[in-house]
Amino acid sequence: MTSLLFRDIDIVDGTGGPRTHGDVLVRDGRIAEIADSIHTDAPVIDVRPGSVLTPGFIDMHAHSDLYLLTHPEHIPKITQGVTTEVIGQDGLSYAPIDDAALALVRKQIAGWNGNPADFDFSWRTVGQYLDRLDQGITPNAAYLVPQGTLRLLVVGADQRAATTSEIDRMCALLAQGLDEGAVGMSSGLTYTPGMYADTGELAALCAVVASYGGFYAPHTRSYGAGALEAYAEMIGLAKATGCALHLTHATMNFGVNRGRAPELLAMIARARADGCDITLDTYPYLPGSTTLSALLPSWAMSGGPDVALDRLGDPAARSRIAADVDVHGSDGCHGVTVEWETIQISGVGNDELAEHVGRTVAEIAAERGTAPVEVFFELLERDQLATTILQHVGHEENVRAIMVDAGHMGGSDGLLVGARPHPRAWGTFPRYLSRYVRELGVLGLEDCVHHLTGRPAARLRLAERGLIRPGFAADLVVFDPATIHDTATFEQPRQQARGIQHVLVNGEFAVENGTATGVRAGRALRMDATREETR
């Protein structure tokens, strides 16, 4: 048997209750015993004075769908203390898939995940993808069936209503994915083709998710103009179908929503009082991150990436796109006109465009003496839609208000590719514990750890994770509350956090004395028919 002992340490157990003090014995990947004093021959783990032992952090919104496989050591997340990620987000991912849909998905979300030419995409079903993860990953991973990918498989990339038979087929594919272990369904309702689904189509799918006891995690139709109406649509789906709702990266952005988070929270509170099961996650930063092509109006992306690129070469279509992004407000930009000074290039696929990384579209345009929309068109065409951006549109008062909601959890929404990705990919969880606990006091330590561990485990129905309890999986973190700190910045985003000494995944050291070990003890967390993790 493999055993180890944490002796004489403060324990923050993930429930939100007061910390305790004592010994914790780990044996064969699980927490074997918790007591004031444990007598055993197990090796005693060196722990720095003042440190606390907590459950491993759970990232409720990750974009590591390929990174887990191409970089299985997963330094950005494991060194933050993340021991479980939820992937398949924003309605677009790589399972279930067929050859034609895979080609489109790979191109469309290259800015999220990269598009390695020599990578083996041989899986086709959710179960096969989870099997691939089980071949060796560092943190655990849970998967959401992506609604946009379902639509691409069945309806295609065109902007049109789905037929009854097509909706039935999407429901069948969704049920298969849930049978194979997915925890629920995601949507990206400002991304094509998922955004082409009407409320009725989404309701049919949510009814399937509800029948399995899973949850629905939508990226709503707007976080700008019409944000509250977009949230109301999702809450209406929860009421109509009985589906648990998880509002992922729940924000109120752009100038139209400054200070309006309390309106969203009041809407959620009323729905909970009516019996709706609603939770949410956020990242502790103001800028968002997405692809430059996401700003295009939905009609311009109808037919898929190649058709969209063709439209950029058509003067009439180009003129119409320019009017949508600059005058009318693009649905791809949440119904507002694009403020080019807020759009900062964070990554490119074409190395010839690398000089633009770190600069805003407005800055590039001013230097050239041209209209920002022309820079927009040039980058999209030359980079084949692979450009990623930071979008500086958030508000601190909204971030703090949402963070203290009773259903709040942490989600990085971190993109791991590009020259200068958003620092949240490397810093989200330490930033919660340093800036919003230690520095600002928005959350207490025990409460914040609950937000990042026990509460998301309950949302995911991980019956034996997220808490420090005998019999639970030994996903554990040791950190110093006085020194834990995110060092990733917008200028230098790939920087390892400080203050985290040890990270265990399933009882194995993934980080030991601050250094990643390369041990791949993580696995796909499959849900059984009752939506509880199967061992």
Coordinates of N, CA, C and O in Angstrom, one line a residue, residues 247-399:
L247 N -24.7 28.9 -14.8 CA -24.4 30.1 -15.7 C -22.9 30.3 -15.7 O -22.3 30.8 -14.7
T248 N -22.2 29.8 -16.7 CA -20.8 29.8 -16.8 C -20.3 31.2 -17.2 O -20.9 31.9 -17.9
H249 N -19.1 31.5 -16.7 CA -18.5 32.8 -16.8 C -19.6 33.9 -16.7 O -19.8 34.7 -17.6
A250 N -20.3 33.9 -15.6 CA -21.4 34.8 -15.4 C -20.9 36.2 -15.2 O -20.3 36.5 -14.1
T251 N -21.1 37.1 -16.2 CA -20.6 38.4 -16.1 C -21.7 39.4 -16.6 O -22.7 39.0 -17.2
M252 N -21.5 40.7 -16.3 CA -22.3 41.8 -16.8 C -21.3 42.8 -17.4 O -20.7 43.6 -16.6
N253 N -21.0 42.7 -18.7 CA -19.9 43.5 -19.3 C -20.4 44.7 -20.1 O -21.6 44.8 -20.4
F254 N -19.4 45.4 -20.6 CA -19.6 46.6 -21.5 C -20.3 47.7 -20.7 O -20.8 47.5 -19.6
G255 N -20.2 48.9 -21.2 CA -20.7 50.1 -20.5 C -22.1 50.1 -20.1 O -22.5 50.6 -19.1
V256 N -22.9 49.4 -20.9 CA -24.4 49.3 -20.7 C -24.7 48.6 -19.4 O -25.8 48.7 -18.9
N257 N -23.8 47.8 -18.9 CA -24.1 47.0 -17.7 C -23.3 47.4 -16.5 O -23.3 46.6 -15.5
R258 N -22.6 48.5 -16.5 CA -21.8 48.9 -15.3 C -22.8 49.0 -14.1 O -23.8 49.7 -14.1
G259 N -22.4 48.3 -13.0 CA -23.1 48.4 -11.8 C -24.5 47.6 -11.8 O -25.2 47.7 -10.8
R260 N -24.7 46.8 -12.8 CA -26.0 46.1 -12.9 C -26.0 44.7 -12.4 O -27.0 44.0 -12.5
A261 N -24.9 44.2 -11.8 CA -24.9 42.8 -11.3 C -26.0 42.5 -10.3 O -26.6 41.4 -10.3
P262 N -26.4 43.5 -9.4 CA -27.5 43.2 -8.5 C -28.8 42.8 -9.2 O -29.6 42.0 -8.6
E263 N -29.0 43.3 -10.4 CA -30.2 43.0 -11.1 C -30.2 41.5 -11.5 O -31.2 40.8 -11.4
L264 N -29.1 41.1 -12.0 CA -28.9 39.7 -12.3 C -29.1 38.8 -11.1 O -29.8 37.8 -11.1
L265 N -28.5 39.1 -10.0 CA -28.5 38.3 -8.8 C -29.9 38.3 -8.2 O -30.4 37.2 -7.7
A266 N -30.7 39.4 -8.3 CA -32.1 39.3 -7.9 C -32.9 38.4 -8.8 O -33.8 37.7 -8.2
M267 N -32.7 38.4 -10.1 CA -33.4 37.5 -11.0 C -33.1 36.0 -10.6 O -34.0 35.2 -10.5
I268 N -31.8 35.7 -10.3 CA -31.5 34.4 -9.9 C -32.1 34.0 -8.6 O -32.6 32.9 -8.5
A269 N -32.1 34.9 -7.7 CA -32.7 34.6 -6.3 C -34.2 34.3 -6.5 O -34.7 33.4 -5.8
R270 N -34.9 35.1 -7.3 CA -36.3 34.8 -7.5 C -36.5 33.4 -8.1 O -37.4 32.7 -7.7
A271 N -35.7 33.1 -9.1 CA -35.8 31.7 -9.7 C -35.5 30.6 -8.7 O -36.2 29.6 -8.7
R272 N -34.5 30.8 -7.9 CA -34.2 29.8 -6.9 C -35.4 29.6 -5.9 O -35.7 28.5 -5.5
A273 N -36.0 30.8 -5.5 CA -37.2 30.7 -4.6 C -38.3 29.9 -5.3 O -39.1 29.3 -4.6
D274 N -38.4 29.9 -6.6 CA -39.4 29.2 -7.3 C -39.0 27.7 -7.6 O -39.7 27.0 -8.2
G275 N -37.8 27.3 -7.1 CA -37.4 25.9 -7.1 C -36.4 25.6 -8.2 O -36.0 24.4 -8.4
C276 N -35.9 26.6 -8.9 CA -34.8 26.3 -9.9 C -33.5 26.1 -9.2 O -33.1 26.8 -8.3
D277 N -32.7 25.1 -9.8 CA -31.4 24.8 -9.3 C -30.4 25.6 -10.2 O -30.1 25.2 -11.3
I278 N -29.9 26.7 -9.6 CA -29.0 27.6 -10.4 C -27.7 27.8 -9.7 O -27.7 28.3 -8.5
T279 N -26.6 27.6 -10.4 CA -25.3 28.0 -9.9 C -24.6 28.8 -10.9 O -25.1 28.9 -12.1
L280 N -23.4 29.3 -10.6 CA -22.7 30.1 -11.6 C -21.2 30.0 -11.3 O -20.8 29.7 -10.2
D281 N -20.4 30.4 -12.3 CA -18.9 30.6 -12.0 C -18.4 31.9 -12.6 O -19.1 32.4 -13.5
T282 N -17.3 32.4 -12.1 CA -16.7 33.5 -12.6 C -15.2 33.4 -12.6 O -14.7 32.5 -11.9
Y283 N -14.5 34.3 -13.3 CA -13.1 34.4 -13.2 C -12.8 35.8 -12.5 O -13.5 36.8 -12.7
P284 N -11.7 35.9 -11.7 CA -11.5 37.2 -10.9 C -10.6 38.2 -11.7 O -9.6 38.7 -11.2
Y285 N -11.1 38.5 -12.9 CA -10.4 39.5 -13.7 C -11.5 40.3 -14.4 O -12.6 39.9 -14.5
L286 N -11.1 41.5 -15.0 CA -12.0 42.3 -15.7 C -12.0 42.0 -17.2 O -13.1 41.9 -17.8
P287 N -10.9 41.9 -17.9 CA -11.0 41.6 -19.4 C -11.5 40.2 -19.6 O -11.3 39.2 -18.9
G288 N -12.2 40.0 -20.7 CA -12.6 38.7 -21.2 C -11.6 38.3 -22.3 O -10.6 39.0 -22.7
S289 N -11.8 37.1 -22.9 CA -10.9 36.5 -23.9 C -11.7 35.7 -24.8 O -12.5 34.8 -24.4
T290 N -11.4 35.8 -26.1 CA -12.1 35.0 -27.1 C -11.3 35.1 -28.4 O -10.2 35.5 -28.4
T291 N -12.0 34.7 -29.5 CA -11.3 34.9 -30.8 C -11.8 36.2 -31.5 O -12.9 36.7 -31.2
L292 N -11.0 36.7 -32.3 CA -11.4 37.9 -33.1 C -12.6 37.6 -34.0 O -13.5 38.5 -34.1
S293 N -12.7 36.4 -34.5 CA -13.8 36.1 -35.4 C -15.1 36.1 -34.7 O -16.2 36.2 -35.3
A294 N -15.1 35.9 -33.3 CA -16.3 35.9 -32.5 C -17.1 37.2 -32.7 O -18.3 37.3 -32.4
L295 N -16.4 38.3 -33.0 CA -17.0 39.6 -33.2 C -17.9 39.7 -34.4 O -18.7 40.6 -34.6
L296 N -17.7 38.8 -35.4 CA -18.4 38.8 -36.6 C -19.9 38.6 -36.3 O -20.3 37.8 -35.4
P297 N -20.8 39.2 -37.1 CA -22.2 38.9 -36.9 C -22.5 37.5 -37.3 O -21.8 36.9 -38.1
S298 N -23.6 36.9 -36.7 CA -23.8 35.5 -36.9 C -24.1 35.2 -38.4 O -23.6 34.1 -38.9
W299 N -24.7 36.0 -39.1 CA -25.0 35.7 -40.6 C -23.7 35.6 -41.3 O -23.6 34.8 -42.3
A300 N -22.6 36.3 -40.9 CA -21.4 36.2 -41.6 C -20.7 34.9 -41.4 O -19.8 34.5 -42.3
M301 N -21.0 34.2 -40.4 CA -20.3 32.9 -40.1 C -21.2 31.7 -40.6 O -20.8 30.6 -40.5
S302 N -22.4 32.0 -41.1 CA -23.3 30.9 -41.5 C -22.6 30.1 -42.7 O -22.1 30.7 -43.6
G303 N -22.6 28.8 -42.5 CA -21.9 28.0 -43.5 C -20.5 27.5 -43.1 O -20.0 26.6 -43.7
G304 N -20.0 28.1 -42.0 CA -18.7 27.6 -41.5 C -17.6 28.6 -41.8 O -17.7 29.6 -42.5
P305 N -16.4 28.3 -41.3 CA -15.2 29.2 -41.4 C -14.8 29.5 -42.9 O -14.5 30.6 -43.2
D306 N -14.8 28.5 -43.7 CA -14.4 28.8 -45.1 C -15.3 29.7 -45.8 O -14.9 30.6 -46.6
V307 N -16.6 29.5 -45.6 CA -17.6 30.4 -46.2 C -17.5 31.8 -45.7 O -17.6 32.8 -46.4
A308 N -17.2 31.9 -44.4 CA -17.0 33.2 -43.8 C -15.8 33.9 -44.4 O -15.9 35.1 -44.7
L309 N -14.8 33.2 -44.6 CA -13.6 33.8 -45.2 C -13.9 34.3 -46.6 O -13.4 35.3 -47.1
D310 N -14.7 33.5 -47.3 CA -15.1 34.0 -48.7 C -15.9 35.3 -48.6 O -15.7 36.1 -49.5
R311 N -16.7 35.4 -47.6 CA -17.5 36.6 -47.5 C -16.7 37.8 -47.3 O -17.0 38.9 -47.7
L312 N -15.6 37.6 -46.5 CA -14.7 38.8 -46.3 C -14.1 39.3 -47.6 O -13.6 40.5 -47.6
G313 N -14.0 38.5 -48.6 CA -13.5 38.9 -49.9 C -14.6 39.5 -50.8 O -14.3 40.0 -51.9
D314 N -15.8 39.5 -50.4 CA -17.0 40.0 -51.2 C -17.2 41.5 -50.7 O -17.6 41.7 -49.5
P315 N -17.1 42.5 -51.6 CA -17.3 43.9 -51.1 C -18.6 44.2 -50.5 O -18.7 44.9 -49.5
A316 N -19.7 43.6 -51.0 CA -21.0 43.8 -50.5 C -21.1 43.3 -49.1 O -21.6 43.9 -48.1
A317 N -20.7 42.0 -48.9 CA -20.7 41.4 -47.6 C -19.8 42.1 -46.6 O -20.2 42.3 -45.4
R318 N -18.7 42.5 -47.1 CA -17.7 43.3 -46.2 C -18.3 44.6 -45.7 O -18.2 44.9 -44.6
S319 N -19.0 45.3 -46.6 CA -19.7 46.5 -46.2 C -20.8 46.3 -45.2 O -20.9 47.0 -44.2
R320 N -21.5 45.2 -45.3 CA -22.6 44.9 -44.4 C -22.0 44.5 -43.0 O -22.5 44.9 -42.0
I321 N -20.9 43.7 -43.0 CA -20.2 43.4 -41.8 C -19.7 44.6 -41.1 O -19.9 44.8 -39.9
A322 N -19.1 45.5 -41.8 CA -18.6 46.8 -41.2 C -19.7 47.6 -40.6 O -19.5 48.1 -39.5
A323 N -20.9 47.6 -41.2 CA -22.0 48.3 -40.6 C -22.5 47.7 -39.4 O -22.8 48.4 -38.4
D324 N -22.5 46.3 -39.3 CA -22.9 45.6 -38.1 C -22.0 45.9 -36.9 O -22.4 46.1 -35.8
V325 N -20.7 45.8 -37.2 CA -19.7 45.9 -36.1 C -19.5 47.4 -35.6 O -19.2 47.6 -34.5
D326 N -19.7 48.3 -36.6 CA -19.4 49.7 -36.2 C -20.6 50.6 -36.0 O -20.5 51.6 -35.4
V327 N -21.8 50.2 -36.5 CA -22.9 51.1 -36.5 C -24.1 50.4 -35.7 O -24.6 51.0 -34.8
H328 N -24.5 49.2 -36.2 CA -25.7 48.6 -35.6 C -25.5 47.8 -34.3 O -26.4 47.8 -33.5
G329 N -24.3 47.2 -34.2 CA -24.1 46.4 -33.1 C -24.1 44.9 -33.5 O -25.2 44.4 -33.9
S330 N -23.0 44.2 -33.5 CA -23.0 42.8 -33.9 C -23.5 41.9 -32.8 O -23.1 42.0 -31.6
D331 N -24.3 40.9 -33.2 CA -24.7 39.9 -32.2 C -23.5 39.1 -31.7 O -23.4 38.6 -30.6
G332 N -22.4 39.0 -32.5 CA -21.2 38.4 -32.1 C -20.5 39.2 -31.0 O -19.7 38.6 -30.3
C333 N -20.7 40.5 -31.0 CA -20.2 41.3 -29.9 C -21.2 41.7 -28.9 O -21.3 42.9 -28.4
H334 N -22.1 40.8 -28.7 CA -23.1 40.9 -27.6 C -24.0 42.1 -27.8 O -24.5 42.8 -26.8
G335 N -24.3 42.4 -29.1 CA -25.3 43.4 -29.4 C -24.8 44.8 -29.3 O -25.6 45.8 -29.5
V336 N -23.5 45.0 -29.0 CA -23.0 46.4 -29.0 C -22.1 46.6 -30.1 O -21.6 45.7 -30.8
T337 N -21.8 47.9 -30.5 CA -20.8 48.2 -31.5 C -19.4 47.9 -30.9 O -19.2 48.1 -29.7
V338 N -18.5 47.5 -31.7 CA -17.2 47.2 -31.2 C -16.4 48.4 -30.9 O -16.3 49.3 -31.7
E339 N -15.9 48.4 -29.7 CA -15.0 49.5 -29.2 C -13.6 49.0 -29.5 O -13.0 48.3 -28.7
W340 N -13.0 49.5 -30.5 CA -11.7 48.9 -31.0 C -10.6 49.1 -30.0 O -9.6 48.3 -30.0
E341 N -10.7 50.2 -29.2 CA -9.6 50.4 -28.2 C -9.6 49.3 -27.1 O -8.7 49.2 -26.3
T342 N -10.7 48.6 -27.0 CA -10.8 47.5 -26.0 C -10.4 46.1 -26.5 O -10.3 45.2 -25.8
I343 N -10.1 46.1 -27.8 CA -9.8 44.8 -28.5 C -8.3 44.7 -28.6 O -7.7 45.3 -29.5
Q344 N -7.7 43.8 -27.8 CA -6.2 43.7 -27.7 C -5.8 42.3 -28.3 O -6.4 41.3 -27.8
I345 N -4.9 42.3 -29.3 CA -4.5 41.0 -29.9 C -3.7 40.2 -28.8 O -2.7 40.7 -28.3
S346 N -4.1 39.0 -28.6 CA -3.3 38.2 -27.6 C -2.6 37.0 -28.3 O -1.7 36.4 -27.6
G347 N -3.0 36.6 -29.5 CA -2.3 35.5 -30.1 C -2.7 35.4 -31.6 O -3.8 35.9 -32.0
V348 N -1.8 34.9 -32.4 CA -2.0 34.7 -33.8 C -1.5 33.3 -34.2 O -0.7 32.7 -33.6
G349 N -2.2 32.8 -35.3 CA -1.7 31.5 -35.9 C -0.7 31.7 -36.9 O 0.2 30.8 -37.1
N350 N -0.7 32.9 -37.6 CA 0.3 33.2 -38.6 C 1.4 34.0 -38.0 O 1.2 35.1 -37.6
D351 N 2.6 33.5 -38.0 CA 3.8 34.1 -37.4 C 4.1 35.5 -38.0 O 4.7 36.3 -37.3
E352 N 3.7 35.7 -39.2 CA 3.9 37.0 -39.9 C 3.1 38.1 -39.2 O 3.4 39.3 -39.4
L353 N 2.2 37.8 -38.4 CA 1.3 38.8 -37.7 C 1.8 39.0 -36.2 O 1.1 39.7 -35.5
A354 N 2.9 38.4 -35.8 CA 3.3 38.4 -34.4 C 3.5 39.8 -33.9 O 3.4 40.0 -32.7
E355 N 3.9 40.7 -34.8 CA 4.1 42.1 -34.3 C 2.9 42.7 -33.7 O 3.0 43.7 -33.0
H356 N 1.7 42.2 -34.0 CA 0.5 42.8 -33.5 C 0.1 42.4 -32.1 O -0.8 43.0 -31.5
V357 N 0.7 41.3 -31.6 CA 0.4 40.8 -30.3 C 0.7 41.8 -29.2 O 1.7 42.4 -29.2
G358 N -0.3 42.0 -28.3 CA -0.2 43.0 -27.3 C -0.7 44.4 -27.6 O -0.8 45.2 -26.8
R359 N -1.1 44.6 -28.9 CA -1.6 45.9 -29.3 C -3.1 45.8 -29.6 O -3.6 44.8 -29.9
T360 N -3.7 46.9 -29.4 CA -5.2 47.0 -29.7 C -5.4 47.2 -31.2 O -4.5 47.8 -31.9
V361 N -6.6 46.9 -31.7 CA -6.9 47.1 -33.1 C -6.9 48.6 -33.3 O -6.4 49.1 -34.4
A362 N -7.3 49.4 -32.4 CA -7.3 50.9 -32.5 C -5.9 51.4 -32.7 O -5.7 52.3 -33.5
E363 N -5.0 50.9 -31.9 CA -3.6 51.3 -32.0 C -3.0 51.0 -33.4 O -2.3 51.9 -34.0
I364 N -3.3 49.8 -33.9 CA -2.7 49.4 -35.2 C -3.3 50.3 -36.3 O -2.6 50.8 -37.2
A365 N -4.6 50.6 -36.2 CA -5.3 51.4 -37.2 C -4.7 52.8 -37.1 O -4.5 53.4 -38.2
A366 N -4.5 53.4 -35.9 CA -4.0 54.7 -35.8 C -2.7 54.9 -36.4 O -2.3 55.9 -37.1
E367 N -1.8 53.9 -36.2 CA -0.5 53.9 -36.8 C -0.5 53.9 -38.3 O 0.3 54.5 -38.9
R368 N -1.5 53.2 -38.8 CA -1.5 53.1 -40.3 C -2.4 54.2 -40.9 O -2.3 54.3 -42.1
G369 N -3.1 54.9 -40.1 CA -4.0 55.9 -40.6 C -5.2 55.3 -41.4 O -5.7 55.9 -42.4
T370 N -5.7 54.2 -40.9 CA -6.8 53.5 -41.6 C -7.9 53.3 -40.6 O -7.7 53.4 -39.4
A371 N -9.1 52.8 -41.0 CA -10.2 52.5 -40.2 C -9.9 51.2 -39.4 O -9.4 50.3 -40.0
P372 N -10.3 51.1 -38.1 CA -10.1 49.9 -37.4 C -10.7 48.7 -38.0 O -10.1 47.6 -38.0
V373 N -11.9 48.8 -38.6 CA -12.5 47.7 -39.2 C -11.7 47.1 -40.4 O -11.8 45.9 -40.6
E374 N -10.9 47.9 -41.0 CA -10.0 47.4 -42.1 C -8.9 46.5 -41.5 O -8.5 45.5 -42.1
V375 N -8.4 46.9 -40.3 CA -7.4 46.1 -39.6 C -8.1 44.8 -39.2 O -7.5 43.7 -39.3
F376 N -9.3 44.8 -38.7 CA -10.1 43.7 -38.3 C -10.2 42.7 -39.5 O -9.9 41.5 -39.4
F377 N -10.6 43.2 -40.7 CA -10.7 42.3 -41.8 C -9.3 41.7 -42.2 O -9.3 40.5 -42.5
E378 N -8.3 42.5 -42.2 CA -7.0 42.0 -42.6 C -6.5 40.9 -41.7 O -6.0 39.8 -42.1
L379 N -6.7 41.1 -40.4 CA -6.2 40.0 -39.4 C -7.0 38.8 -39.6 O -6.5 37.6 -39.6
L380 N -8.3 38.9 -39.8 CA -9.2 37.7 -40.0 C -8.7 36.9 -41.2 O -8.6 35.7 -41.2
E381 N -8.5 37.6 -42.3 CA -8.1 37.0 -43.6 C -6.7 36.4 -43.5 O -6.5 35.2 -43.8
R382 N -5.8 37.1 -43.1 CA -4.4 36.7 -43.1 C -4.2 35.6 -42.0 O -3.3 34.7 -42.2
D383 N -4.9 35.6 -41.0 CA -4.7 34.6 -39.9 C -5.8 33.5 -40.0 O -5.8 32.6 -39.1
Q384 N -6.6 33.5 -41.0 CA -7.6 32.4 -41.2 C -8.4 32.2 -40.0 O -8.7 31.0 -39.6
L385 N -8.8 33.3 -39.4 CA -9.8 33.3 -38.2 C -9.1 32.8 -36.9 O -9.8 32.6 -35.9
A386 N -7.8 32.6 -36.9 CA -7.2 32.0 -35.7 C -6.7 33.0 -34.7 O -6.3 32.6 -33.6
T387 N -6.9 34.3 -34.9 CA -6.5 35.3 -34.0 C -7.3 35.3 -32.7 O -8.5 35.2 -32.7
T388 N -6.6 35.4 -31.5 CA -7.3 35.5 -30.2 C -7.1 36.9 -29.7 O -6.2 37.6 -30.0
I389 N -8.0 37.3 -28.8 CA -8.1 38.7 -28.3 C -8.4 38.7 -26.8 O -8.9 37.8 -26.3
L390 N -8.0 39.8 -26.2 CA -8.5 40.2 -24.9 C -9.5 41.3 -25.1 O -9.2 42.2 -26.0
Q391 N -10.6 41.3 -24.4 CA -11.6 42.3 -24.6 C -11.8 43.0 -23.2 O -12.3 42.4 -22.3
H392 N -11.4 44.2 -23.2 CA -11.3 45.0 -21.9 C -12.6 45.7 -21.7 O -12.8 46.9 -21.9
V393 N -13.6 44.9 -21.2 CA -15.0 45.4 -21.1 C -15.6 45.1 -19.7 O -16.8 45.3 -19.5
G394 N -14.9 44.7 -18.7 CA -15.5 44.3 -17.4 C -15.5 45.4 -16.4 O -14.9 46.5 -16.6
H395 N -16.2 45.1 -15.3 CA -16.4 46.1 -14.2 C -16.1 45.5 -12.9 O -16.8 44.5 -12.5
E396 N -15.3 46.1 -12.1 CA -14.9 45.5 -10.8 C -16.1 45.3 -9.9 O -16.2 44.3 -9.2
E397 N -17.0 46.3 -9.8 CA -18.1 46.2 -8.9 C -19.0 45.0 -9.3 O -19.6 44.4 -8.4
N398 N -19.1 44.7 -10.5 CA -19.9 43.5 -10.9 C -19.2 42.3 -10.6 O -19.9 41.3 -10.1
V399 N -17.9 42.2 -10.8 CA -17.1 41.0 -10.4 C -17.3 40.7 -8.9 O -17.6 39.5 -8.6

